[in-house]
Short mmCIF file of C-alpha atoms in Angstrom, two decimals:
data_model
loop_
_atom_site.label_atom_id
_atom_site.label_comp_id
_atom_site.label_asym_id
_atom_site.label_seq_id
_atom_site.Cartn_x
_atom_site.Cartn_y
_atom_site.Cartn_z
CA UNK A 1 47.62 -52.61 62.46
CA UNK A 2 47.64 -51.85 59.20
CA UNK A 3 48.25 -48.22 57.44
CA UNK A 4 44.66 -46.98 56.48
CA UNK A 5 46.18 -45.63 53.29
CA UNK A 6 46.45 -46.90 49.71
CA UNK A 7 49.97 -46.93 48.84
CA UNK A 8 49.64 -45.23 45.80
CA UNK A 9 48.35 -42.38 47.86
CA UNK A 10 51.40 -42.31 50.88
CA UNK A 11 53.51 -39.45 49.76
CA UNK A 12 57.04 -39.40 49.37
CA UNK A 13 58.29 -36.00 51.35
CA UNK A 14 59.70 -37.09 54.59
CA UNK A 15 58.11 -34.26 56.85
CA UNK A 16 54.33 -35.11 54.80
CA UNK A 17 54.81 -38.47 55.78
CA UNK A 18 55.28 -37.77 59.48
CA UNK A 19 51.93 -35.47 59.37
CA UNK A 20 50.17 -38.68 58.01
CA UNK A 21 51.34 -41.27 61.25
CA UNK A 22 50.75 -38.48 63.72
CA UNK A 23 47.11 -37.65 62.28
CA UNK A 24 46.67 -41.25 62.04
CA UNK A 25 47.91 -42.01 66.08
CA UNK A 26 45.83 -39.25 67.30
CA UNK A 27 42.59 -40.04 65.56
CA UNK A 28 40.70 -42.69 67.55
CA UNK A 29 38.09 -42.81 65.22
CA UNK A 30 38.61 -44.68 62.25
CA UNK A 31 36.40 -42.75 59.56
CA UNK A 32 37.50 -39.32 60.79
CA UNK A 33 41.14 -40.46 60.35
CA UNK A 34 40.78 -41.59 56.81
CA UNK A 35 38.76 -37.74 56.45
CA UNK A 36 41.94 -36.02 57.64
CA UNK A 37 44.20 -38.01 56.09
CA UNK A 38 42.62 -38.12 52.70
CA UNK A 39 44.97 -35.75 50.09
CA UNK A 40 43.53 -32.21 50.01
CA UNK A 41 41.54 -31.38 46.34
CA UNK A 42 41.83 -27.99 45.50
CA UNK A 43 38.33 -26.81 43.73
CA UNK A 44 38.16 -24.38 40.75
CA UNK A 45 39.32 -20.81 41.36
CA UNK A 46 36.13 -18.85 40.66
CA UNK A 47 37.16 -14.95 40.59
CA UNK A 48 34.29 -12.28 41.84
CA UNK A 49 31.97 -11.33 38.71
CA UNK A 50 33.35 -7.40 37.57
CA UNK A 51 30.47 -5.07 38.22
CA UNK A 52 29.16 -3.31 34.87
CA UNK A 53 29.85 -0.05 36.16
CA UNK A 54 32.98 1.80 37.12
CA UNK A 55 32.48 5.48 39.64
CA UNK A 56 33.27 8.82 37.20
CA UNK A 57 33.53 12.35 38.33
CA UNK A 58 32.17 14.76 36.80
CA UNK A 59 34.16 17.49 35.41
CA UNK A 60 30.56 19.02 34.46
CA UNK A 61 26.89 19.32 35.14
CA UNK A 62 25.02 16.48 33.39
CA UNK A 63 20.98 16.38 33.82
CA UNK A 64 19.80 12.82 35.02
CA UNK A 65 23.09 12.19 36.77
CA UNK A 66 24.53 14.69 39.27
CA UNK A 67 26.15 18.32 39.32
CA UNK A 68 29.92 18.77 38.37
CA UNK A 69 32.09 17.01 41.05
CA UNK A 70 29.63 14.19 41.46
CA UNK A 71 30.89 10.68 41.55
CA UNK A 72 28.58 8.58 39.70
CA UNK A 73 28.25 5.26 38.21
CA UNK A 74 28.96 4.83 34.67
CA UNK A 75 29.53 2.21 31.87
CA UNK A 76 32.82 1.43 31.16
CA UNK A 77 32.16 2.02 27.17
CA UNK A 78 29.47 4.71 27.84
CA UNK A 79 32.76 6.45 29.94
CA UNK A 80 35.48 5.63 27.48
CA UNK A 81 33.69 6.10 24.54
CA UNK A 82 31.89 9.31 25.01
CA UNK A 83 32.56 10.70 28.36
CA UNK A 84 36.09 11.14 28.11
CA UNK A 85 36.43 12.05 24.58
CA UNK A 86 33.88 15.19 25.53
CA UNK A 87 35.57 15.94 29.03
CA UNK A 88 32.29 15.48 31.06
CA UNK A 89 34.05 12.76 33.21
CA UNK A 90 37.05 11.27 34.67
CA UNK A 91 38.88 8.47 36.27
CA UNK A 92 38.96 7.89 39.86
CA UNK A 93 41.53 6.34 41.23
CA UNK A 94 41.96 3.31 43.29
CA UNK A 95 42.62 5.18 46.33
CA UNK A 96 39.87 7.62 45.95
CA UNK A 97 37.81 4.31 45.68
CA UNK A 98 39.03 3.57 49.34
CA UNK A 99 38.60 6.80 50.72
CA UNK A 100 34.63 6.30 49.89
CA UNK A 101 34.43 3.02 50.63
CA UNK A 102 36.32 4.07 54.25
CA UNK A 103 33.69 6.80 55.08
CA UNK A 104 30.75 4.51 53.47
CA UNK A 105 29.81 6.64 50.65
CA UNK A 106 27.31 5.47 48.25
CA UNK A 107 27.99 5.90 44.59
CA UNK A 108 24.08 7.23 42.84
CA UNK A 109 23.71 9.02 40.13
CA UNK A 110 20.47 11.63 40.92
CA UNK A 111 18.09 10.80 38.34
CA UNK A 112 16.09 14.24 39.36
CA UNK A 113 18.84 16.43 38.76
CA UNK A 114 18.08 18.97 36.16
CA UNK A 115 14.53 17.77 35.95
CA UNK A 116 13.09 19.73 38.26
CA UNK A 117 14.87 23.11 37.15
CA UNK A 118 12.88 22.94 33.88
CA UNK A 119 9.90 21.34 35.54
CA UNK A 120 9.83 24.80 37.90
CA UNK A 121 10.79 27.25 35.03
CA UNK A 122 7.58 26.10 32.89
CA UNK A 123 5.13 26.35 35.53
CA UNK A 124 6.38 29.31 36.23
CA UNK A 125 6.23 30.62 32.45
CA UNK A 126 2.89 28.85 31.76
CA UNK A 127 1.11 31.44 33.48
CA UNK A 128 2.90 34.24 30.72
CA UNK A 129 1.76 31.92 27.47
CA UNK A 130 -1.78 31.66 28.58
CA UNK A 131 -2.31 35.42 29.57
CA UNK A 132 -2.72 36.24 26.05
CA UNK A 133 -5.08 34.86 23.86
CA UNK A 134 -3.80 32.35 20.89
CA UNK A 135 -4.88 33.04 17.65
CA UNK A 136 -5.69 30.00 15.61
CA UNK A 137 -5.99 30.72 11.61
CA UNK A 138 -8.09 28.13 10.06
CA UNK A 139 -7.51 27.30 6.53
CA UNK A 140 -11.04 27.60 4.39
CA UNK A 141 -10.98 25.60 0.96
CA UNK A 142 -11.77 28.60 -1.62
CA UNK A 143 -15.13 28.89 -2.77
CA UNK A 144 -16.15 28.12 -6.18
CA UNK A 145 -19.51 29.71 -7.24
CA UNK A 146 -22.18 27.34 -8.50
CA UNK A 147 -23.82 27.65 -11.95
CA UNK A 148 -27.69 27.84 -12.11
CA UNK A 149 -29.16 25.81 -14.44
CA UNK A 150 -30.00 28.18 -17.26
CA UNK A 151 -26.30 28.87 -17.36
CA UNK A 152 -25.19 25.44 -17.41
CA UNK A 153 -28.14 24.75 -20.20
CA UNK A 154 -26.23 27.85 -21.82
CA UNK A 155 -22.56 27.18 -21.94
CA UNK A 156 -24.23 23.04 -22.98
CA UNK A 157 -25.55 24.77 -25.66
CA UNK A 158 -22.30 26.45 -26.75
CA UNK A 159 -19.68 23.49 -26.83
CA UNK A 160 -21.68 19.88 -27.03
CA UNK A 161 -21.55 19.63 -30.71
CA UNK A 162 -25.09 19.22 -32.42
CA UNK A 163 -23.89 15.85 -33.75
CA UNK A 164 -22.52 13.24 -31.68
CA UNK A 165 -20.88 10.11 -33.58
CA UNK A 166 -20.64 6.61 -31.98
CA UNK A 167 -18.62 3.50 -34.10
CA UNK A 168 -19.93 0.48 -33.28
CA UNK A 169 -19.86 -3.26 -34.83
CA UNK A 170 -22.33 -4.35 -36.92
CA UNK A 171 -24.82 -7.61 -37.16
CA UNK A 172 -23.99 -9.37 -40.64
CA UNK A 173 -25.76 -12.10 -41.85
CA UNK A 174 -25.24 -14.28 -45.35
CA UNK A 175 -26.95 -13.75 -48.22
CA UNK A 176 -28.81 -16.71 -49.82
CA UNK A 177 -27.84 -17.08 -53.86
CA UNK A 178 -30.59 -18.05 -56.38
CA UNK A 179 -30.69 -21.98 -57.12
CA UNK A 180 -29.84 -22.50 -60.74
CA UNK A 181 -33.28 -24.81 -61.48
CA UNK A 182 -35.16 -21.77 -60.26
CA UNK A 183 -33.09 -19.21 -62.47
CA UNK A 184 -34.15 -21.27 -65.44
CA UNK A 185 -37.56 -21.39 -64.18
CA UNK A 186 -37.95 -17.87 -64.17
CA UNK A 187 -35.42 -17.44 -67.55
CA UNK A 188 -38.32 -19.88 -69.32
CA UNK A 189 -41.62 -18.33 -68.07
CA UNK A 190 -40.50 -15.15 -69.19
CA UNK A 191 -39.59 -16.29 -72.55
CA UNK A 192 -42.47 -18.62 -73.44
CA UNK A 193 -40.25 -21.63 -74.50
CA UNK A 194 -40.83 -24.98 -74.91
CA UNK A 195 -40.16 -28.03 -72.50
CA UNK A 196 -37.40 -29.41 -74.85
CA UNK A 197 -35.45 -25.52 -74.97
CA UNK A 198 -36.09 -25.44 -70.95
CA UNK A 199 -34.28 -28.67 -70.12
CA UNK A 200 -31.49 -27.63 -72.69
CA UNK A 201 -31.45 -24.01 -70.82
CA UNK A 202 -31.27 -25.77 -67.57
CA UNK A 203 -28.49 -28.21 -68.25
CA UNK A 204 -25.96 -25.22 -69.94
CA UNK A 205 -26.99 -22.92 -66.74
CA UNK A 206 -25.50 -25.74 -64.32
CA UNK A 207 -22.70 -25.83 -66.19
CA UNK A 208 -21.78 -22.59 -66.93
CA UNK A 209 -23.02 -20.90 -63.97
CA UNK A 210 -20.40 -21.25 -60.54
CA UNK A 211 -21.67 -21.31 -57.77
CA UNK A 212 -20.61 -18.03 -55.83
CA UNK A 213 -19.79 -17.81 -52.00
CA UNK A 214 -22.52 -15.99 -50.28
CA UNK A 215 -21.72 -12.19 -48.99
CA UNK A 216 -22.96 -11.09 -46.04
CA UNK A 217 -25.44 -8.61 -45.77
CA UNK A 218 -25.67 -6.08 -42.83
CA UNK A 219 -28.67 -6.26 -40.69
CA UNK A 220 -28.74 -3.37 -38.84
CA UNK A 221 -28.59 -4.03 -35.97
CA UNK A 222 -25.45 -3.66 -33.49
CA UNK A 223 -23.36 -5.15 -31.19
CA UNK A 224 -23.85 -3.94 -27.95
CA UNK A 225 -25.53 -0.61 -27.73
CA UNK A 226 -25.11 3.21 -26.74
CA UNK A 227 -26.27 4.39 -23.76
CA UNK A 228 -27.22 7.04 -21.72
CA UNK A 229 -24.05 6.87 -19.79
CA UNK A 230 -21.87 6.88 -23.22
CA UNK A 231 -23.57 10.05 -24.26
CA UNK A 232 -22.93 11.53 -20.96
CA UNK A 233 -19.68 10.23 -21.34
CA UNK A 234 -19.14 12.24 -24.60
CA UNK A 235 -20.83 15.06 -23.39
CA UNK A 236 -18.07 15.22 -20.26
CA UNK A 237 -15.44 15.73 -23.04
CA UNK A 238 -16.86 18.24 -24.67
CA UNK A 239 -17.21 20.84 -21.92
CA UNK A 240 -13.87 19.79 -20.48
CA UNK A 241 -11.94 22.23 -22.88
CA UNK A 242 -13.30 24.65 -21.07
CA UNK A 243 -12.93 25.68 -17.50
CA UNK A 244 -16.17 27.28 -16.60
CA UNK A 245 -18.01 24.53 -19.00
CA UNK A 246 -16.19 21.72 -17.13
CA UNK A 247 -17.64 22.83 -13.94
CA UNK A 248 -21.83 21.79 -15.31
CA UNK A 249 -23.22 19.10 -13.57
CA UNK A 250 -25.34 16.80 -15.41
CA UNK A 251 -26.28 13.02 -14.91
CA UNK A 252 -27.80 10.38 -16.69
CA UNK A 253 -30.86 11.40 -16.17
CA UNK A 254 -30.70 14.66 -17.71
CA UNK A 255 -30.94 12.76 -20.88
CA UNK A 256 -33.55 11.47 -22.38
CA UNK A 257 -34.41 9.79 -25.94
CA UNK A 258 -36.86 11.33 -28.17
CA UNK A 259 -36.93 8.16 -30.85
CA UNK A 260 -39.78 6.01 -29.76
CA UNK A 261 -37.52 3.04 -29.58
CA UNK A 262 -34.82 4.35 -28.16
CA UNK A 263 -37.17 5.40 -25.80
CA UNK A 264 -38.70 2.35 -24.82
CA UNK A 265 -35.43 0.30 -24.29
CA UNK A 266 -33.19 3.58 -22.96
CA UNK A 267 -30.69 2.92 -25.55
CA UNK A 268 -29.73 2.49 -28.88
CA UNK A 269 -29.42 -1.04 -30.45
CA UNK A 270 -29.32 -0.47 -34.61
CA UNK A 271 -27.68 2.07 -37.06
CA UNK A 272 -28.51 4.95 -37.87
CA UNK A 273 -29.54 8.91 -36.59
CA UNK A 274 -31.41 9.35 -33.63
CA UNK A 275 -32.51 12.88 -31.34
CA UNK A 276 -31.57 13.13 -27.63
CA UNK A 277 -32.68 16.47 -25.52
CA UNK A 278 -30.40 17.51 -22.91
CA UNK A 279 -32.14 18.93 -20.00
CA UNK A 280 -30.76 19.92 -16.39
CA UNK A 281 -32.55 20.29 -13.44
CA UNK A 282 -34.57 23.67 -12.58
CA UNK A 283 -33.70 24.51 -16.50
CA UNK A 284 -36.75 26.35 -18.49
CA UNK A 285 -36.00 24.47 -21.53
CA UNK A 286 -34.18 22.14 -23.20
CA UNK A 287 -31.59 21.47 -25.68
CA UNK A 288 -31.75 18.67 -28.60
CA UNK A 289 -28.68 17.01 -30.07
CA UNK A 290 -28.26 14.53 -32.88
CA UNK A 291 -26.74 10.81 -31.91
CA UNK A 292 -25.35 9.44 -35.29
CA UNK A 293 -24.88 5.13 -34.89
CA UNK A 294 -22.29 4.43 -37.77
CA UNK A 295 -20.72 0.99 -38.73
CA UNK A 296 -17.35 0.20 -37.74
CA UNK A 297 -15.26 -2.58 -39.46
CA UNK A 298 -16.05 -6.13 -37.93
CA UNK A 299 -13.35 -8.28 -36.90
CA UNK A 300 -15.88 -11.38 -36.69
CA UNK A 301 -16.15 -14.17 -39.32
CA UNK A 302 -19.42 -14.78 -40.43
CA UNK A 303 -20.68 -17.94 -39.80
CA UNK A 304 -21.03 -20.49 -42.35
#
């Protein structure tokens, strides 16, 4: 019969060898034989996972854990890196360790502990707070005394200047020049000449005379316009030098065109002087100030 072995797997101690035929004579069954006989694999060592905690006495009270003399569980950086340094904990030793695990004692940490303490103290010195009544001081923004509106027509009055002076750019439009044949028209009727002088007139005027580049000639009229909200605008700096002046309140509406113009469009379009009246709300009268429209230097080339 032959060995059930490969021979690359028969081993060379004497006293193995012997194990092998005797496990081999005793097995009747062929399959179980090869099982027992088959070389032994050892598997990887796999060592027990360390807990994350080690047990700590404490050498002191500490709320959310236990009174001093408790053994709790800690971190082992949270107990090397703070507990010891501060002396709230120490070591326990491996036999210590044994004696609990001998009389089965768990290792907690009381989560309640010096919860409750403070939990009891303020009910007990809520009662004291709320015997007495709490005073609440509330903050008022200071009051600033409104002006009526013969004093605001008043201190208007006193610093809006009676001219106000607006810059704005001008309309220009070229000037047409004379044609030379109706210069010498003109030259001859009021002379009285001839036919023959005329046509000699009119041939030395188109030589002699150069023809000049028109100039342009202002219109009048601006670009853009002033409005109400510009005076108001102006008016706004005026009163803001003082502190009492700064304080009127006057809109756009408070101001109204007297220039029939003006009037009709609600704003100024051309050159030149024009009256406004200031008037506030509940005021008896009126006051009347002088808008001046003056030219300002155009940066616009005129078109030609």
């Amino acid at each position: 019969m032959a060995f059930p072995l490969p021979p690359r797997t028969i081993p060379q101690c004497s006293a193995c060898l012997r194990s092998y035929a005797y496990a081999w004579a005793t097995l009747s069954d062929t399959s179980a034989s090869q099982n027992a006989l088959r070389q032994q694999t050892r598997g990887k060592k796999t060592s027990a996972k360390a807990s994350g905690t080690v047990p700590a006495r404490l050498l002191k009270d500490l709320p959310g854990f236990g009174k001093a003399g408790s053994i709790v569980p800690v971190t082992r950086g949270e107990l090397r890196n703070h507990w010891l340094p501060k002396r709230i904990a120490a070591y326990v030793t491996l036999i210590e360790q044994r004696q609990l695990r001998r009389d089965n004692i768990q290792i907690v940490r009381d989560y309640n502990f010096g919860k409750k303490d403070d939990l009891a103290a303020a009910a007990v010195a809520e009662p004291a707070q709320t015997s007495e009544p709490t005073l609440v001081y509330e903050q008022k923004a200071p009051e600033v005394e409104k002006l009526t509106a013969q004093r605001s027509m008043d201190l208007l009055d006193i610093f809006v200047p009676h001219r106000l002076d607006f810059y704005r750019e001008p309309i220009m439009e070229e000037e047409k020049l004379e044609e030379p044949e109706a210069a010498a028209e003109k030259k001859e009727d009021k002379q009285q000449r001839s036919a023959s002088s005329a046509a000699s007139d009119l041939l030395a005027a188109r030589s002699s005379i150069a023809r000049e580049k028109p100039k342009p000639k202002m219109t009048g009229a601006i670009y853009g316009s002033v409005s109400p909200h510009d005076i108001l605008l102006a008016v706004r700096a005026a009163t803001a030098t003082n502190d009492e002046a700064a304080r009127v309140v006057i809109a756009e509406s408070d101001i109204q065109f007297l220039d029939p113009q003006a009037q009709s469009e609600n704003k100024i379009k051309s050159i030149g002087d024009f009256t406004i009246e200031l008037n506030i709300k509940g005021a008896e009268e009126g006051i009347r100030r002088n808008v001046r429209v003056m030219p300002q230097e155009s940066s616009r080339e005129p078109a030609g």
